[in-house]
Short mmCIF file of C-alpha atoms and ligand atoms in Angstrom, two decimals:
data_model
loop_
_atom_site.label_atom_id
_atom_site.label_comp_id
_atom_site.label_asym_id
_atom_site.label_seq_id
_atom_site.Cartn_x
_atom_site.Cartn_y
_atom_site.Cartn_z
CA UNK A 6 0.11 0.26 0.09
CA UNK A 7 1.51 3.69 -0.59
CA UNK A 8 1.67 5.75 1.97
CA UNK A 9 1.95 9.89 2.66
CA UNK A 10 5.11 10.36 4.44
CA UNK A 11 4.32 14.39 4.74
CA UNK A 12 3.41 17.57 3.35
CA UNK A 13 5.89 20.61 2.44
CA UNK A 14 3.46 23.23 1.98
CA UNK A 15 6.10 26.38 0.26
CA UNK A 16 5.52 29.96 -1.98
CA UNK A 17 6.75 29.81 -5.39
CA UNK A 18 7.40 33.10 -6.55
CA UNK A 19 8.96 33.79 -9.98
CA UNK A 20 11.43 35.59 -9.18
CA UNK A 21 13.33 32.55 -6.55
CA UNK A 22 14.03 31.37 -10.08
CA UNK A 23 16.09 34.38 -11.27
CA UNK A 24 17.89 34.38 -7.28
CA UNK A 25 18.74 30.26 -7.65
CA UNK A 26 19.86 31.13 -11.05
CA UNK A 27 22.23 33.76 -10.27
CA UNK A 28 23.41 32.32 -6.82
CA UNK A 29 22.01 34.60 -4.51
CA UNK A 30 21.39 32.76 -1.43
CA UNK A 31 23.53 34.46 0.74
CA UNK A 32 22.37 37.72 -0.43
CA UNK A 33 20.77 39.62 1.80
CA UNK A 34 17.68 40.06 0.42
CA UNK A 35 17.27 36.19 -0.19
CA UNK A 36 19.33 34.70 2.61
CA UNK A 37 15.88 34.53 5.54
CA UNK A 38 14.32 32.91 2.55
CA UNK A 39 16.49 30.79 1.35
CA UNK A 40 17.70 29.68 5.06
CA UNK A 41 14.70 27.58 5.46
CA UNK A 42 14.74 25.39 3.24
CA UNK A 43 18.33 22.90 4.86
CA UNK A 44 15.78 21.84 7.44
CA UNK A 45 13.13 20.89 4.31
CA UNK A 46 16.38 19.47 2.51
CA UNK A 47 17.13 17.14 5.48
CA UNK A 48 13.99 15.53 6.09
CA UNK A 49 13.16 15.24 2.55
CA UNK A 50 16.29 13.29 1.94
CA UNK A 51 15.24 11.06 5.18
CA UNK A 52 11.39 10.40 3.91
CA UNK A 53 12.47 9.55 0.46
CA UNK A 54 9.48 9.76 -1.14
CA UNK A 55 9.10 7.88 -4.66
CA UNK A 56 6.18 10.51 -5.64
CA UNK A 57 5.75 13.41 -5.35
CA UNK A 58 1.87 15.23 -5.59
CA UNK A 59 2.02 18.57 -5.97
CA UNK A 60 -0.90 20.86 -5.93
CA UNK A 61 -0.37 24.38 -7.84
CA UNK A 62 -2.01 26.48 -9.69
CA UNK A 63 -1.46 27.15 -13.05
CA UNK A 64 -0.68 30.56 -14.23
CA UNK A 65 -1.52 30.72 -18.06
CA UNK A 66 0.92 28.28 -18.97
CA UNK A 67 -1.79 25.28 -19.99
CA UNK A 68 -5.16 26.94 -19.11
CA UNK A 69 -5.35 30.97 -20.15
CA UNK A 70 -8.64 32.56 -19.52
CA UNK A 71 -10.53 30.82 -22.39
CA UNK A 72 -10.61 27.67 -21.30
CA UNK A 73 -10.06 27.40 -17.05
CA UNK A 74 -10.75 24.07 -15.43
CA UNK A 75 -10.93 24.00 -11.63
CA UNK A 76 -9.70 20.82 -11.22
CA UNK A 77 -6.53 19.57 -13.66
CA UNK A 78 -4.58 15.99 -13.09
CA UNK A 79 -1.47 15.27 -15.24
CA UNK A 80 -1.14 11.92 -16.48
CA UNK A 81 1.80 12.48 -18.81
CA UNK A 82 5.05 10.39 -18.83
CA UNK A 83 6.88 13.26 -18.77
CA UNK A 84 6.18 17.12 -17.43
CA UNK A 85 8.86 20.12 -18.66
CA UNK A 86 9.21 23.11 -17.25
CA UNK A 87 8.14 25.82 -19.19
CA UNK A 88 8.18 29.92 -18.66
CA UNK A 89 4.83 31.47 -19.34
CA UNK A 90 6.45 35.09 -19.55
CA UNK A 91 8.68 35.56 -16.44
CA UNK A 92 12.35 35.32 -18.17
CA UNK A 93 12.96 32.63 -16.03
CA UNK A 94 15.56 29.57 -16.24
CA UNK A 95 14.30 26.36 -17.44
CA UNK A 96 14.81 23.62 -14.82
CA UNK A 97 14.21 20.68 -16.94
CA UNK A 98 11.64 17.63 -17.03
CA UNK A 99 9.85 15.77 -14.45
CA UNK A 100 9.28 11.92 -14.85
CA UNK A 101 5.60 11.23 -14.39
CA UNK A 102 3.78 7.96 -13.39
CA UNK A 103 0.43 8.02 -15.56
CA UNK A 104 -1.24 4.75 -14.22
CA UNK A 105 -0.72 6.73 -10.43
CA UNK A 106 -1.93 9.82 -12.09
CA UNK A 107 -5.38 7.48 -13.46
CA UNK A 108 -6.01 6.01 -10.34
CA UNK A 109 -6.14 9.29 -8.54
CA UNK A 110 -8.42 10.66 -11.65
CA UNK A 111 -11.04 7.09 -10.88
CA UNK A 112 -11.18 7.86 -6.91
CA UNK A 113 -12.23 11.60 -7.53
CA UNK A 114 -14.51 10.68 -10.56
CA UNK A 115 -15.69 8.35 -7.85
CA UNK A 116 -16.07 10.61 -5.27
CA UNK A 117 -17.84 12.91 -7.83
CA UNK A 118 -15.15 15.62 -8.76
CA UNK A 119 -15.15 16.13 -12.24
CA UNK A 120 -11.54 16.69 -13.22
CA UNK A 121 -9.71 17.82 -16.53
CA UNK A 122 -6.85 14.67 -17.04
CA UNK A 123 -4.16 15.82 -19.15
CA UNK A 124 -1.95 13.47 -21.14
CA UNK A 125 0.07 16.26 -22.01
CA UNK A 126 1.04 18.88 -19.55
CA UNK A 127 3.66 21.46 -19.08
CA UNK A 128 4.11 23.02 -15.78
CA UNK A 129 5.25 26.49 -14.98
CA UNK A 130 7.33 28.34 -11.98
CA UNK A 131 4.81 27.17 -9.38
CA UNK A 132 5.61 23.40 -10.45
CA UNK A 133 9.53 23.81 -10.98
CA UNK A 134 10.44 26.58 -8.26
CA UNK A 135 8.96 24.88 -5.00
CA UNK A 136 10.65 21.21 -6.49
CA UNK A 137 14.08 23.51 -7.46
CA UNK A 138 14.18 24.08 -3.45
CA UNK A 139 14.10 21.24 -2.16
CA UNK A 140 15.73 18.72 -4.62
CA UNK A 141 18.96 21.54 -6.19
CA UNK A 142 20.27 18.25 -7.88
CA UNK A 143 17.11 17.79 -9.51
CA UNK A 144 14.32 14.95 -8.95
CA UNK A 145 15.69 12.23 -11.06
CA UNK A 146 13.83 8.88 -10.75
CA UNK A 147 11.21 10.45 -8.06
CA UNK A 148 7.89 10.62 -10.05
CA UNK A 149 5.03 13.29 -10.37
CA UNK A 150 1.61 13.79 -10.22
CA UNK A 151 0.88 16.93 -10.90
CA UNK A 152 -3.24 18.77 -9.66
CA UNK A 153 -3.54 22.14 -10.75
CA UNK A 154 -6.42 23.65 -9.35
CA UNK A 155 -7.92 26.96 -10.49
CA UNK A 156 -7.16 30.01 -8.12
CA UNK A 157 -6.83 32.65 -11.02
CA UNK A 158 -10.00 33.51 -13.03
CA UNK A 159 -13.21 33.41 -10.74
CA UNK A 160 -15.34 31.71 -9.37
CA UNK A 161 -12.58 29.45 -7.56
CA UNK A 162 -13.47 25.98 -6.20
CA UNK A 163 -14.44 26.93 -2.29
CA UNK A 164 -11.92 25.83 0.59
CA UNK A 165 -14.36 23.55 1.79
CA UNK A 166 -14.41 21.79 -1.84
CA UNK A 167 -10.44 21.76 -2.20
CA UNK A 168 -10.07 20.20 1.67
CA UNK A 169 -12.50 17.58 0.22
CA UNK A 170 -10.42 17.18 -3.26
CA UNK A 171 -7.24 16.52 -1.07
CA UNK A 172 -9.44 14.20 1.34
CA UNK A 173 -10.31 12.49 -2.65
CA UNK A 174 -6.57 12.31 -3.47
CA UNK A 175 -5.62 10.94 0.02
CA UNK A 176 -8.18 7.68 -0.33
CA UNK A 177 -6.49 7.21 -3.93
CA UNK A 178 -3.12 7.36 -2.68
CA UNK A 179 -4.29 4.77 0.44
CA UNK A 180 -6.09 2.57 -1.99
CA UNK A 181 -3.12 1.81 -4.29
CA UNK A 182 -1.87 -1.72 -4.14
CA UNK A 183 2.53 -1.69 -4.28
CA UNK A 184 4.48 -0.07 -1.85
CA UNK A 185 5.15 3.79 -2.68
CA UNK A 186 5.98 6.38 -0.09
CA UNK A 187 4.39 9.61 -1.46
CA UNK A 188 5.08 13.49 -0.63
CA UNK A 189 2.33 16.01 -0.66
CA UNK A 190 3.14 19.80 -1.77
CA UNK A 191 0.96 22.91 -2.10
CA UNK A 192 2.53 25.77 -3.49
CA UNK A 193 1.53 29.20 -3.78
CA UNK A 194 0.64 31.91 -1.30
CA UNK A 195 1.17 33.05 1.28
CA UNK A 196 -0.99 36.58 1.43
CA UNK A 197 -0.37 38.75 -1.66
CA UNK A 198 -1.68 41.10 -4.23
CA UNK A 199 -0.08 41.82 -7.60
CA UNK A 200 -2.32 44.02 -8.40
CA UNK A 201 -5.06 47.00 -8.12
CA UNK A 202 -5.30 49.32 -5.41
CA UNK A 203 -4.10 46.97 -3.08
CA UNK A 204 -0.76 46.13 -4.55
CA UNK A 205 1.24 44.58 -2.12
CA UNK A 206 -1.23 43.96 0.40
CA UNK A 207 0.23 41.40 3.17
CA UNK A 208 -1.42 39.86 6.07
CA UNK A 209 1.07 38.83 8.41
CA UNK A 210 -1.89 38.03 10.95
CA UNK A 211 -4.16 35.49 8.51
CA UNK A 212 -0.79 33.68 7.30
CA UNK A 213 0.26 32.84 11.19
CA UNK A 214 -3.53 31.46 11.52
CA UNK A 215 -3.28 29.80 7.90
CA UNK A 216 -0.02 28.10 9.06
CA UNK A 217 -1.37 26.95 12.75
CA UNK A 218 -4.44 25.69 11.19
CA UNK A 219 -2.91 23.81 8.49
CA UNK A 220 -0.91 22.23 10.99
CA UNK A 221 -3.83 21.40 13.28
CA UNK A 222 -6.67 21.78 12.23
CA UNK A 223 -7.19 22.33 8.43
CA UNK A 224 -11.19 22.10 8.84
CA UNK A 225 -11.10 25.38 10.72
CA UNK A 226 -9.93 27.31 6.89
CA UNK A 227 -13.11 25.88 5.34
CA UNK A 228 -15.13 27.96 7.18
CA UNK A 229 -13.74 31.39 4.62
CA UNK A 230 -15.50 31.93 1.56
CA UNK A 231 -13.84 32.85 -1.43
CA UNK A 232 -14.46 35.91 -1.04
CA UNK A 233 -13.45 36.37 2.49
CA UNK A 234 -10.36 34.49 1.04
CA UNK A 235 -9.53 37.18 -1.79
CA UNK A 236 -10.43 40.28 1.51
CA UNK A 237 -7.88 38.24 3.95
CA UNK A 238 -4.91 37.33 2.19
CA UNK A 239 -5.19 39.53 -1.40
CA UNK A 240 -6.22 38.63 -4.59
CA UNK A 241 -3.25 35.92 -5.23
CA UNK A 242 -3.06 34.71 -1.74
CA UNK A 243 -5.86 32.80 -2.77
CA UNK A 244 -3.09 30.41 -3.61
CA UNK A 245 -3.28 29.35 0.04
CA UNK A 246 -6.05 26.88 -1.48
CA UNK A 247 -3.54 24.65 -2.76
CA UNK A 248 -2.11 24.51 0.45
CA UNK A 249 -5.61 23.28 2.06
CA UNK A 250 -6.10 21.17 -1.06
CA UNK A 251 -2.59 18.93 -0.43
CA UNK A 252 -3.12 19.00 3.82
CA UNK A 253 -6.68 17.52 3.05
CA UNK A 254 -4.61 14.44 1.27
CA UNK A 255 -3.53 13.68 5.15
CA UNK A 256 -4.56 11.10 7.64
CA UNK A 257 -2.36 10.42 10.09
CA UNK A 258 -0.33 11.70 12.97
CA UNK A 259 0.89 15.02 12.04
CA UNK A 260 4.24 16.62 13.48
CA UNK A 261 5.25 19.86 12.43
CA UNK A 262 9.02 19.54 11.52
CA UNK A 263 9.68 22.96 10.08
CA UNK A 264 8.34 26.35 9.47
CA UNK A 265 9.86 29.24 8.05
CA UNK A 266 8.15 32.54 7.44
CA UNK A 267 10.04 35.87 6.05
CA UNK A 268 8.26 38.83 4.42
CA UNK A 269 8.49 40.11 1.77
CA UNK A 270 9.67 38.23 -1.41
CA UNK A 271 9.11 40.00 -4.45
CA UNK A 272 5.38 41.21 -3.33
CA UNK A 273 4.63 37.57 -1.31
CA UNK A 274 4.49 36.61 1.99
CA UNK A 275 6.82 33.71 1.49
CA UNK A 276 6.06 30.41 4.11
CA UNK A 277 7.49 27.01 4.24
CA UNK A 278 5.72 24.65 6.39
CA UNK A 279 7.09 20.73 6.48
CA UNK A 280 4.99 18.64 8.18
CA UNK A 281 5.40 14.65 8.92
CA UNK A 282 1.91 12.22 8.55
CA UNK A 283 2.58 9.44 10.81
CA UNK A 284 0.80 6.97 9.65
C1 LIG B 7 4.62 36.74 -7.35
C2 LIG B 7 3.95 35.50 -6.59
C3 LIG B 7 3.37 35.02 -7.54
O1 LIG B 7 2.47 33.83 -6.47
C4 LIG B 7 3.41 34.61 -8.69
O2 LIG B 7 2.78 33.72 -9.13
C5 LIG B 7 3.85 35.58 -9.58
C6 LIG B 7 4.47 36.38 -8.78
C7 LIG B 7 5.22 38.24 -7.34
O3 LIG B 7 5.09 38.55 -5.80
O4 LIG B 7 5.97 38.80 -7.59
FE1 LIG B 8 1.41 32.16 -7.91
#
């Protein structure tokens, strides 16, 4: 049986990609952010995942405003990184796991979700940067299943719906017959707003509430409406939905391994949360 070994939530700000390419990890601006990662890398090296199921949002690379699936699951043998327009370095490609992807899609449909299945898919900064932060030398043989959630064009799925999506993915993983160590990840956020009158908006108090609830009682986050999340976290801070979805997949005893929080990286409150799932 496959088991979920744990969870990593992290921000995915595009400029991190350029900072990595230019080796700015020790630079005064970047250091408090990058200093969060050695501890997380030590932990992923210890739990040695075979598979990463990564919840993120596509920023107009696969899906633009003309066609916007609420939930899309990758079912491709390989996923290439591509840049939707930030001028970012390319971090290569990732080995897929179509059989596990289809197993997850079947469970989702069984549970009355209607995901778009993607047998071809490219992945943007929201996928590639978090993996580069955790595996600077590349993910190698580790296989990936990307799950894209629409956090871009309203109407967005509710926090409650996203948590349930993650729970369904968790059931799919639990019923996979072969032994696999699975890491779930959620990327984006935390609070940020890139445009409009509140551009630059950050809400440390709400971010701390989110981090604490993600550890101990994720259901508490399902009480917020999407409008309330926009209000509290910013128009792009709703990317916390990816973190909530990923957290839904955990079903064991949760131990917080590590967290880091630093304001700002670009326009974003950058956060990192590592949880171990003891089955
Ligand atoms: C920024 C943050 C994001 O999550 C993103 O997708 C793009 C830009 C930023 O803070 O610059
Ligand atoms: Fe984003």
